[in-house]
Amino acid sequence: MGIQVEFNPDLALRKFGNVGRLEEECLPEKLIAGRTYNFLKKGQRNYWLEGETPLLETKGSQKLSRPLASIFILKATHFLKEGELYTKGKYRVVNVFNINEPKIHFESYKLI
């Protein structure tokens, strides 16, 4: 048995109002630049904290959207809840993108 840790180059959250998900597991109803939001992910995840990171929408099974925004992850903390490992934290939105625009904003985690 080993220690399972996932390294994430982005923060991927569910669509706002996803049934059966907590508010922190989902995107906010409206992303606003300059605002700070909470997030919650199942599992022990490591995020890059030293620069801007893409915020994505996930549909599960690694089906991800194009970047919705550029964010700074301000903190990430691991904890156990009823024997399950989670990562919670805070992120600040730097810039919100128009996903219908064909412009590329990130290459992996590198802001262009």
Short mmCIF file of N, CA, C and O in Angstrom, two decimals, residues 6-104:
data_model
loop_
_atom_site.label_atom_id
_atom_site.label_comp_id
_atom_site.label_asym_id
_atom_site.label_seq_id
_atom_site.Cartn_x
_atom_site.Cartn_y
_atom_site.Cartn_z
N GLU A 6 -2.41 13.09 -5.87
CA GLU A 6 -2.63 13.53 -7.25
C GLU A 6 -2.08 14.95 -7.39
O GLU A 6 -2.36 15.81 -6.56
N PHE A 7 -1.28 15.19 -8.43
CA PHE A 7 -0.76 16.51 -8.72
C PHE A 7 -1.63 17.12 -9.81
O PHE A 7 -1.75 16.53 -10.89
N ASN A 8 -2.25 18.25 -9.54
CA ASN A 8 -3.16 18.88 -10.49
C ASN A 8 -2.58 20.20 -11.01
O ASN A 8 -2.30 21.09 -10.22
N PRO A 9 -2.44 20.33 -12.34
CA PRO A 9 -1.95 21.58 -12.91
C PRO A 9 -3.06 22.62 -13.07
O PRO A 9 -2.83 23.71 -13.60
N ASP A 10 -4.27 22.28 -12.64
CA ASP A 10 -5.42 23.16 -12.77
C ASP A 10 -6.39 22.84 -11.62
O ASP A 10 -6.17 21.89 -10.87
N LEU A 11 -7.43 23.65 -11.49
CA LEU A 11 -8.50 23.36 -10.54
C LEU A 11 -9.75 23.10 -11.36
O LEU A 11 -10.20 23.97 -12.12
N ALA A 12 -10.30 21.90 -11.26
CA ALA A 12 -11.47 21.50 -12.04
C ALA A 12 -12.64 21.26 -11.08
O ALA A 12 -12.57 20.40 -10.21
N LEU A 13 -13.70 22.05 -11.25
CA LEU A 13 -14.88 21.95 -10.40
C LEU A 13 -16.11 21.61 -11.24
O LEU A 13 -16.11 21.79 -12.46
N ARG A 14 -17.15 21.14 -10.58
CA ARG A 14 -18.40 20.78 -11.27
C ARG A 14 -19.19 22.03 -11.64
O ARG A 14 -18.98 23.10 -11.09
N LYS A 15 -20.14 21.86 -12.53
CA LYS A 15 -21.03 22.94 -12.94
C LYS A 15 -21.82 23.44 -11.74
O LYS A 15 -22.19 22.65 -10.86
N PHE A 16 -22.10 24.73 -11.70
CA PHE A 16 -22.87 25.33 -10.62
C PHE A 16 -24.19 24.59 -10.43
O PHE A 16 -24.88 24.27 -11.38
N GLY A 17 -24.52 24.31 -9.17
CA GLY A 17 -25.80 23.68 -8.85
C GLY A 17 -25.87 22.20 -9.15
O GLY A 17 -26.97 21.64 -9.22
N ASN A 18 -24.74 21.53 -9.35
CA ASN A 18 -24.73 20.10 -9.65
C ASN A 18 -25.38 19.33 -8.51
O ASN A 18 -24.95 19.42 -7.36
N VAL A 19 -26.44 18.60 -8.82
CA VAL A 19 -27.21 17.86 -7.81
C VAL A 19 -26.32 16.81 -7.15
O VAL A 19 -25.56 16.11 -7.82
N GLY A 20 -26.37 16.75 -5.83
CA GLY A 20 -25.59 15.77 -5.09
C GLY A 20 -24.18 16.23 -4.75
O GLY A 20 -23.41 15.48 -4.17
N ARG A 21 -23.85 17.47 -5.10
CA ARG A 21 -22.52 18.03 -4.81
C ARG A 21 -22.67 19.20 -3.86
O ARG A 21 -23.64 19.96 -3.91
N LEU A 22 -21.66 19.38 -3.01
CA LEU A 22 -21.62 20.53 -2.13
C LEU A 22 -21.28 21.78 -2.92
O LEU A 22 -20.67 21.70 -3.99
N GLU A 23 -21.64 22.93 -2.39
CA GLU A 23 -21.38 24.20 -3.07
C GLU A 23 -19.90 24.37 -3.40
O GLU A 23 -19.54 24.83 -4.49
N GLU A 24 -19.01 23.97 -2.49
CA GLU A 24 -17.57 24.13 -2.68
C GLU A 24 -17.00 23.19 -3.73
O GLU A 24 -15.87 23.38 -4.19
N GLU A 25 -17.76 22.15 -4.12
CA GLU A 25 -17.32 21.24 -5.17
C GLU A 25 -17.67 21.76 -6.56
O GLU A 25 -17.26 21.19 -7.56
N CYS A 26 -18.42 22.86 -6.59
CA CYS A 26 -18.93 23.40 -7.85
C CYS A 26 -18.39 24.80 -8.12
O CYS A 26 -17.97 25.52 -7.21
N LEU A 27 -18.46 25.17 -9.38
CA LEU A 27 -18.14 26.54 -9.77
C LEU A 27 -19.18 27.48 -9.17
O LEU A 27 -20.32 27.09 -8.96
N PRO A 28 -18.80 28.72 -8.91
CA PRO A 28 -19.81 29.68 -8.45
C PRO A 28 -20.79 29.98 -9.59
O PRO A 28 -20.49 29.74 -10.76
N GLU A 29 -21.95 30.48 -9.22
CA GLU A 29 -22.95 30.81 -10.24
C GLU A 29 -22.39 31.81 -11.25
O GLU A 29 -22.62 31.69 -12.44
N LYS A 30 -21.63 32.79 -10.75
CA LYS A 30 -21.00 33.77 -11.63
C LYS A 30 -19.57 33.99 -11.14
O LYS A 30 -19.35 34.27 -9.97
N LEU A 31 -18.61 33.81 -12.03
CA LEU A 31 -17.20 34.08 -11.70
C LEU A 31 -16.95 35.58 -11.81
O LEU A 31 -17.28 36.19 -12.83
N ILE A 32 -16.37 36.15 -10.77
CA ILE A 32 -16.09 37.58 -10.75
C ILE A 32 -14.61 37.79 -10.44
O ILE A 32 -14.12 37.28 -9.42
N ALA A 33 -13.92 38.50 -11.32
CA ALA A 33 -12.49 38.78 -11.12
C ALA A 33 -12.31 39.55 -9.81
O ALA A 33 -13.09 40.44 -9.49
N GLY A 34 -11.28 39.15 -9.06
CA GLY A 34 -10.99 39.78 -7.78
C GLY A 34 -11.64 39.11 -6.59
O GLY A 34 -11.25 39.36 -5.45
N ARG A 35 -12.63 38.27 -6.82
CA ARG A 35 -13.32 37.58 -5.73
C ARG A 35 -12.59 36.32 -5.31
O ARG A 35 -11.92 35.68 -6.11
N THR A 36 -12.78 35.94 -4.06
CA THR A 36 -12.20 34.72 -3.51
C THR A 36 -13.31 33.71 -3.25
O THR A 36 -14.38 34.08 -2.74
N TYR A 37 -13.06 32.45 -3.61
CA TYR A 37 -14.04 31.38 -3.46
C TYR A 37 -13.39 30.19 -2.77
O TYR A 37 -12.17 30.01 -2.82
N ASN A 38 -14.21 29.34 -2.15
CA ASN A 38 -13.74 28.10 -1.53
C ASN A 38 -13.88 26.96 -2.52
O ASN A 38 -14.74 26.99 -3.41
N PHE A 39 -13.03 25.94 -2.36
CA PHE A 39 -13.18 24.72 -3.16
C PHE A 39 -13.00 23.49 -2.28
O PHE A 39 -12.40 23.56 -1.20
N LEU A 40 -13.52 22.37 -2.75
CA LEU A 40 -13.41 21.08 -2.07
C LEU A 40 -13.27 20.00 -3.12
O LEU A 40 -14.06 19.94 -4.07
N LYS A 41 -12.24 19.17 -2.97
CA LYS A 41 -12.01 18.05 -3.88
C LYS A 41 -11.77 16.79 -3.06
O LYS A 41 -11.12 16.83 -2.03
N LYS A 42 -12.27 15.67 -3.54
CA LYS A 42 -12.02 14.40 -2.88
C LYS A 42 -10.61 13.94 -3.22
O LYS A 42 -10.15 14.11 -4.35
N GLY A 43 -9.90 13.41 -2.24
CA GLY A 43 -8.56 12.90 -2.45
C GLY A 43 -7.50 13.89 -2.00
O GLY A 43 -7.78 15.05 -1.71
N GLN A 44 -6.28 13.39 -1.93
CA GLN A 44 -5.14 14.22 -1.55
C GLN A 44 -4.54 14.80 -2.82
O GLN A 44 -3.92 14.10 -3.60
N ARG A 45 -4.73 16.10 -3.00
CA ARG A 45 -4.31 16.77 -4.24
C ARG A 45 -3.29 17.85 -3.93
O ARG A 45 -3.42 18.56 -2.93
N ASN A 46 -2.33 17.97 -4.80
CA ASN A 46 -1.32 19.02 -4.69
C ASN A 46 -1.52 19.98 -5.84
O ASN A 46 -1.64 19.56 -7.00
N TYR A 47 -1.56 21.25 -5.52
CA TYR A 47 -1.75 22.31 -6.50
C TYR A 47 -0.55 23.24 -6.48
O TYR A 47 0.10 23.43 -5.46
N TRP A 48 -0.27 23.88 -7.62
CA TRP A 48 0.78 24.87 -7.73
C TRP A 48 0.28 26.16 -7.10
O TRP A 48 -0.80 26.66 -7.46
N LEU A 49 1.01 26.72 -6.15
CA LEU A 49 0.58 27.90 -5.41
C LEU A 49 1.36 29.16 -5.77
O LEU A 49 1.09 30.22 -5.23
N GLU A 50 2.33 29.06 -6.67
CA GLU A 50 3.23 30.19 -6.92
C GLU A 50 2.90 30.98 -8.19
O GLU A 50 3.73 31.78 -8.63
N GLY A 51 1.73 30.80 -8.75
CA GLY A 51 1.39 31.55 -9.95
C GLY A 51 -0.05 31.28 -10.37
O GLY A 51 -0.80 30.58 -9.69
N GLU A 52 -0.42 31.85 -11.50
CA GLU A 52 -1.79 31.69 -12.00
C GLU A 52 -1.99 30.29 -12.57
O GLU A 52 -1.10 29.73 -13.19
N THR A 53 -3.17 29.77 -12.33
CA THR A 53 -3.55 28.41 -12.71
C THR A 53 -4.90 28.47 -13.42
O THR A 53 -5.74 29.29 -13.06
N PRO A 54 -5.17 27.59 -14.39
CA PRO A 54 -6.48 27.60 -15.03
C PRO A 54 -7.57 26.98 -14.15
O PRO A 54 -7.34 26.02 -13.44
N LEU A 55 -8.75 27.58 -14.21
CA LEU A 55 -9.96 27.04 -13.58
C LEU A 55 -10.80 26.43 -14.69
O LEU A 55 -11.09 27.08 -15.70
N LEU A 56 -11.16 25.16 -14.52
CA LEU A 56 -11.90 24.40 -15.52
C LEU A 56 -13.21 23.88 -14.94
O LEU A 56 -13.37 23.80 -13.73
N GLU A 57 -14.11 23.49 -15.83
CA GLU A 57 -15.30 22.74 -15.41
C GLU A 57 -15.08 21.28 -15.75
O GLU A 57 -14.60 20.97 -16.85
N THR A 58 -15.40 20.38 -14.81
CA THR A 58 -15.30 18.96 -15.07
C THR A 58 -16.69 18.34 -15.10
O THR A 58 -17.57 18.73 -14.34
N LYS A 59 -16.85 17.38 -15.99
CA LYS A 59 -18.07 16.59 -16.04
C LYS A 59 -17.81 15.22 -15.43
O LYS A 59 -18.66 14.36 -15.44
N GLY A 60 -16.60 15.01 -14.90
CA GLY A 60 -16.20 13.72 -14.35
C GLY A 60 -15.46 12.92 -15.38
O GLY A 60 -15.44 13.26 -16.57
N SER A 61 -14.80 11.85 -14.94
CA SER A 61 -14.04 10.97 -15.82
C SER A 61 -13.04 11.73 -16.68
O SER A 61 -12.85 11.42 -17.86
N GLN A 62 -12.44 12.77 -16.13
CA GLN A 62 -11.42 13.59 -16.79
C GLN A 62 -11.93 14.29 -18.05
O GLN A 62 -11.16 14.59 -18.95
N LYS A 63 -13.23 14.57 -18.12
CA LYS A 63 -13.81 15.35 -19.21
C LYS A 63 -13.83 16.80 -18.76
O LYS A 63 -14.65 17.21 -17.94
N LEU A 64 -12.88 17.60 -19.31
CA LEU A 64 -12.65 18.96 -18.85
C LEU A 64 -12.95 19.99 -19.93
O LEU A 64 -12.75 19.74 -21.12
N SER A 65 -13.38 21.16 -19.49
CA SER A 65 -13.63 22.28 -20.40
C SER A 65 -12.32 23.00 -20.70
O SER A 65 -11.28 22.71 -20.11
N ARG A 66 -12.38 23.94 -21.61
CA ARG A 66 -11.27 24.88 -21.80
C ARG A 66 -11.23 25.77 -20.56
O ARG A 66 -12.22 25.85 -19.82
N PRO A 67 -10.13 26.47 -20.31
CA PRO A 67 -10.06 27.34 -19.13
C PRO A 67 -11.18 28.38 -19.10
O PRO A 67 -11.43 29.07 -20.09
N LEU A 68 -11.85 28.47 -17.95
CA LEU A 68 -12.90 29.46 -17.75
C LEU A 68 -12.34 30.75 -17.17
O LEU A 68 -12.91 31.82 -17.35
N ALA A 69 -11.26 30.60 -16.41
CA ALA A 69 -10.66 31.75 -15.73
C ALA A 69 -9.22 31.42 -15.36
O ALA A 69 -8.81 30.27 -15.31
N SER A 70 -8.49 32.48 -15.05
CA SER A 70 -7.16 32.36 -14.47
C SER A 70 -7.31 32.64 -12.98
O SER A 70 -7.96 33.63 -12.59
N ILE A 71 -6.73 31.77 -12.14
CA ILE A 71 -6.90 31.91 -10.69
C ILE A 71 -5.55 31.77 -9.98
O ILE A 71 -4.60 31.23 -10.53
N PHE A 72 -5.52 32.27 -8.76
CA PHE A 72 -4.44 31.98 -7.82
C PHE A 72 -5.04 31.10 -6.74
O PHE A 72 -6.06 31.46 -6.14
N ILE A 73 -4.45 29.94 -6.50
CA ILE A 73 -4.87 29.12 -5.36
C ILE A 73 -4.13 29.67 -4.16
O ILE A 73 -2.90 29.70 -4.13
N LEU A 74 -4.88 30.16 -3.20
CA LEU A 74 -4.31 30.83 -2.03
C LEU A 74 -3.91 29.86 -0.94
O LEU A 74 -2.94 30.10 -0.23
N LYS A 75 -4.67 28.77 -0.81
CA LYS A 75 -4.31 27.74 0.17
C LYS A 75 -5.02 26.45 -0.16
O LYS A 75 -6.09 26.44 -0.77
N ALA A 76 -4.40 25.35 0.23
CA ALA A 76 -4.97 24.01 0.05
C ALA A 76 -4.59 23.19 1.28
O ALA A 76 -3.42 23.16 1.66
N THR A 77 -5.58 22.57 1.87
CA THR A 77 -5.39 21.81 3.11
C THR A 77 -5.99 20.42 2.95
O THR A 77 -7.10 20.28 2.44
N HIS A 78 -5.27 19.40 3.41
CA HIS A 78 -5.78 18.03 3.37
C HIS A 78 -6.41 17.70 4.72
O HIS A 78 -5.91 18.13 5.77
N PHE A 79 -7.50 16.93 4.69
CA PHE A 79 -8.14 16.53 5.94
C PHE A 79 -8.95 15.25 5.73
O PHE A 79 -9.28 14.88 4.59
N LEU A 80 -9.23 14.57 6.82
CA LEU A 80 -10.05 13.36 6.81
C LEU A 80 -11.46 13.68 7.28
O LEU A 80 -11.64 14.40 8.27
N LYS A 81 -12.44 13.15 6.58
CA LYS A 81 -13.85 13.28 6.98
C LYS A 81 -14.48 11.90 6.84
O LYS A 81 -14.54 11.36 5.73
N GLU A 82 -14.87 11.34 7.97
CA GLU A 82 -15.49 10.01 8.00
C GLU A 82 -14.63 8.98 7.27
O GLU A 82 -15.12 8.16 6.50
N GLY A 83 -13.31 9.08 7.49
CA GLY A 83 -12.37 8.11 6.92
C GLY A 83 -11.99 8.36 5.47
O GLY A 83 -11.24 7.58 4.90
N GLU A 84 -12.51 9.42 4.86
CA GLU A 84 -12.17 9.75 3.46
C GLU A 84 -11.30 10.99 3.44
O GLU A 84 -11.52 11.94 4.19
N LEU A 85 -10.32 10.99 2.55
CA LEU A 85 -9.38 12.09 2.42
C LEU A 85 -9.91 13.13 1.44
O LEU A 85 -10.42 12.79 0.37
N TYR A 86 -9.80 14.40 1.83
CA TYR A 86 -10.26 15.53 0.99
C TYR A 86 -9.19 16.61 0.98
O TYR A 86 -8.33 16.68 1.86
N THR A 87 -9.29 17.48 -0.03
CA THR A 87 -8.49 18.69 -0.11
C THR A 87 -9.46 19.86 -0.22
O THR A 87 -10.35 19.85 -1.06
N LYS A 88 -9.29 20.84 0.67
CA LYS A 88 -10.12 22.04 0.61
C LYS A 88 -9.19 23.24 0.52
O LYS A 88 -8.01 23.16 0.87
N GLY A 89 -9.72 24.35 0.02
CA GLY A 89 -8.89 25.53 -0.07
C GLY A 89 -9.66 26.74 -0.54
O GLY A 89 -10.88 26.75 -0.58
N LYS A 90 -8.87 27.77 -0.90
CA LYS A 90 -9.42 29.02 -1.40
C LYS A 90 -8.67 29.41 -2.67
O LYS A 90 -7.48 29.16 -2.79
N TYR A 91 -9.40 30.04 -3.59
CA TYR A 91 -8.78 30.57 -4.80
C TYR A 91 -9.35 31.96 -5.09
O TYR A 91 -10.49 32.26 -4.74
N ARG A 92 -8.52 32.79 -5.70
CA ARG A 92 -8.93 34.13 -6.11
C ARG A 92 -8.93 34.20 -7.63
O ARG A 92 -7.95 33.77 -8.27
N VAL A 93 -10.00 34.71 -8.20
CA VAL A 93 -10.12 34.83 -9.65
C VAL A 93 -9.36 36.08 -10.11
O VAL A 93 -9.58 37.17 -9.61
N VAL A 94 -8.43 35.88 -11.04
CA VAL A 94 -7.64 36.97 -11.59
C VAL A 94 -8.34 37.53 -12.83
O VAL A 94 -8.53 38.74 -12.96
N ASN A 95 -8.75 36.63 -13.75
CA ASN A 95 -9.33 37.05 -15.02
C ASN A 95 -10.33 35.99 -15.47
O ASN A 95 -10.04 34.80 -15.40
N VAL A 96 -11.50 36.42 -15.91
CA VAL A 96 -12.52 35.51 -16.44
C VAL A 96 -12.43 35.53 -17.95
O VAL A 96 -12.35 36.60 -18.57
N PHE A 97 -12.44 34.35 -18.58
CA PHE A 97 -12.30 34.24 -20.03
C PHE A 97 -13.66 34.03 -20.70
O PHE A 97 -14.57 33.44 -20.11
N ASN A 98 -13.74 34.46 -21.95
CA ASN A 98 -14.89 34.16 -22.79
C ASN A 98 -14.58 32.84 -23.48
O ASN A 98 -13.73 32.78 -24.36
N ILE A 99 -15.27 31.75 -23.08
CA ILE A 99 -14.94 30.43 -23.63
C ILE A 99 -15.33 30.28 -25.10
O ILE A 99 -14.89 29.35 -25.75
N ASN A 100 -16.13 31.19 -25.63
CA ASN A 100 -16.49 31.14 -27.05
C ASN A 100 -15.42 31.78 -27.93
O ASN A 100 -15.45 31.66 -29.13
N GLU A 101 -14.47 32.47 -27.29
CA GLU A 101 -13.37 33.10 -28.00
C GLU A 101 -12.30 32.04 -28.26
O GLU A 101 -11.95 31.29 -27.37
N PRO A 102 -11.75 31.96 -29.47
CA PRO A 102 -10.78 30.91 -29.77
C PRO A 102 -9.38 31.13 -29.19
O PRO A 102 -8.52 30.28 -29.33
N LYS A 103 -9.14 32.25 -28.53
CA LYS A 103 -7.82 32.56 -27.98
C LYS A 103 -7.39 31.52 -26.95
O LYS A 103 -8.17 31.10 -26.11
N ILE A 104 -6.12 31.12 -27.02
CA ILE A 104 -5.56 30.18 -26.06
C ILE A 104 -4.96 30.98 -24.92
O ILE A 104 -4.15 31.89 -25.14
#
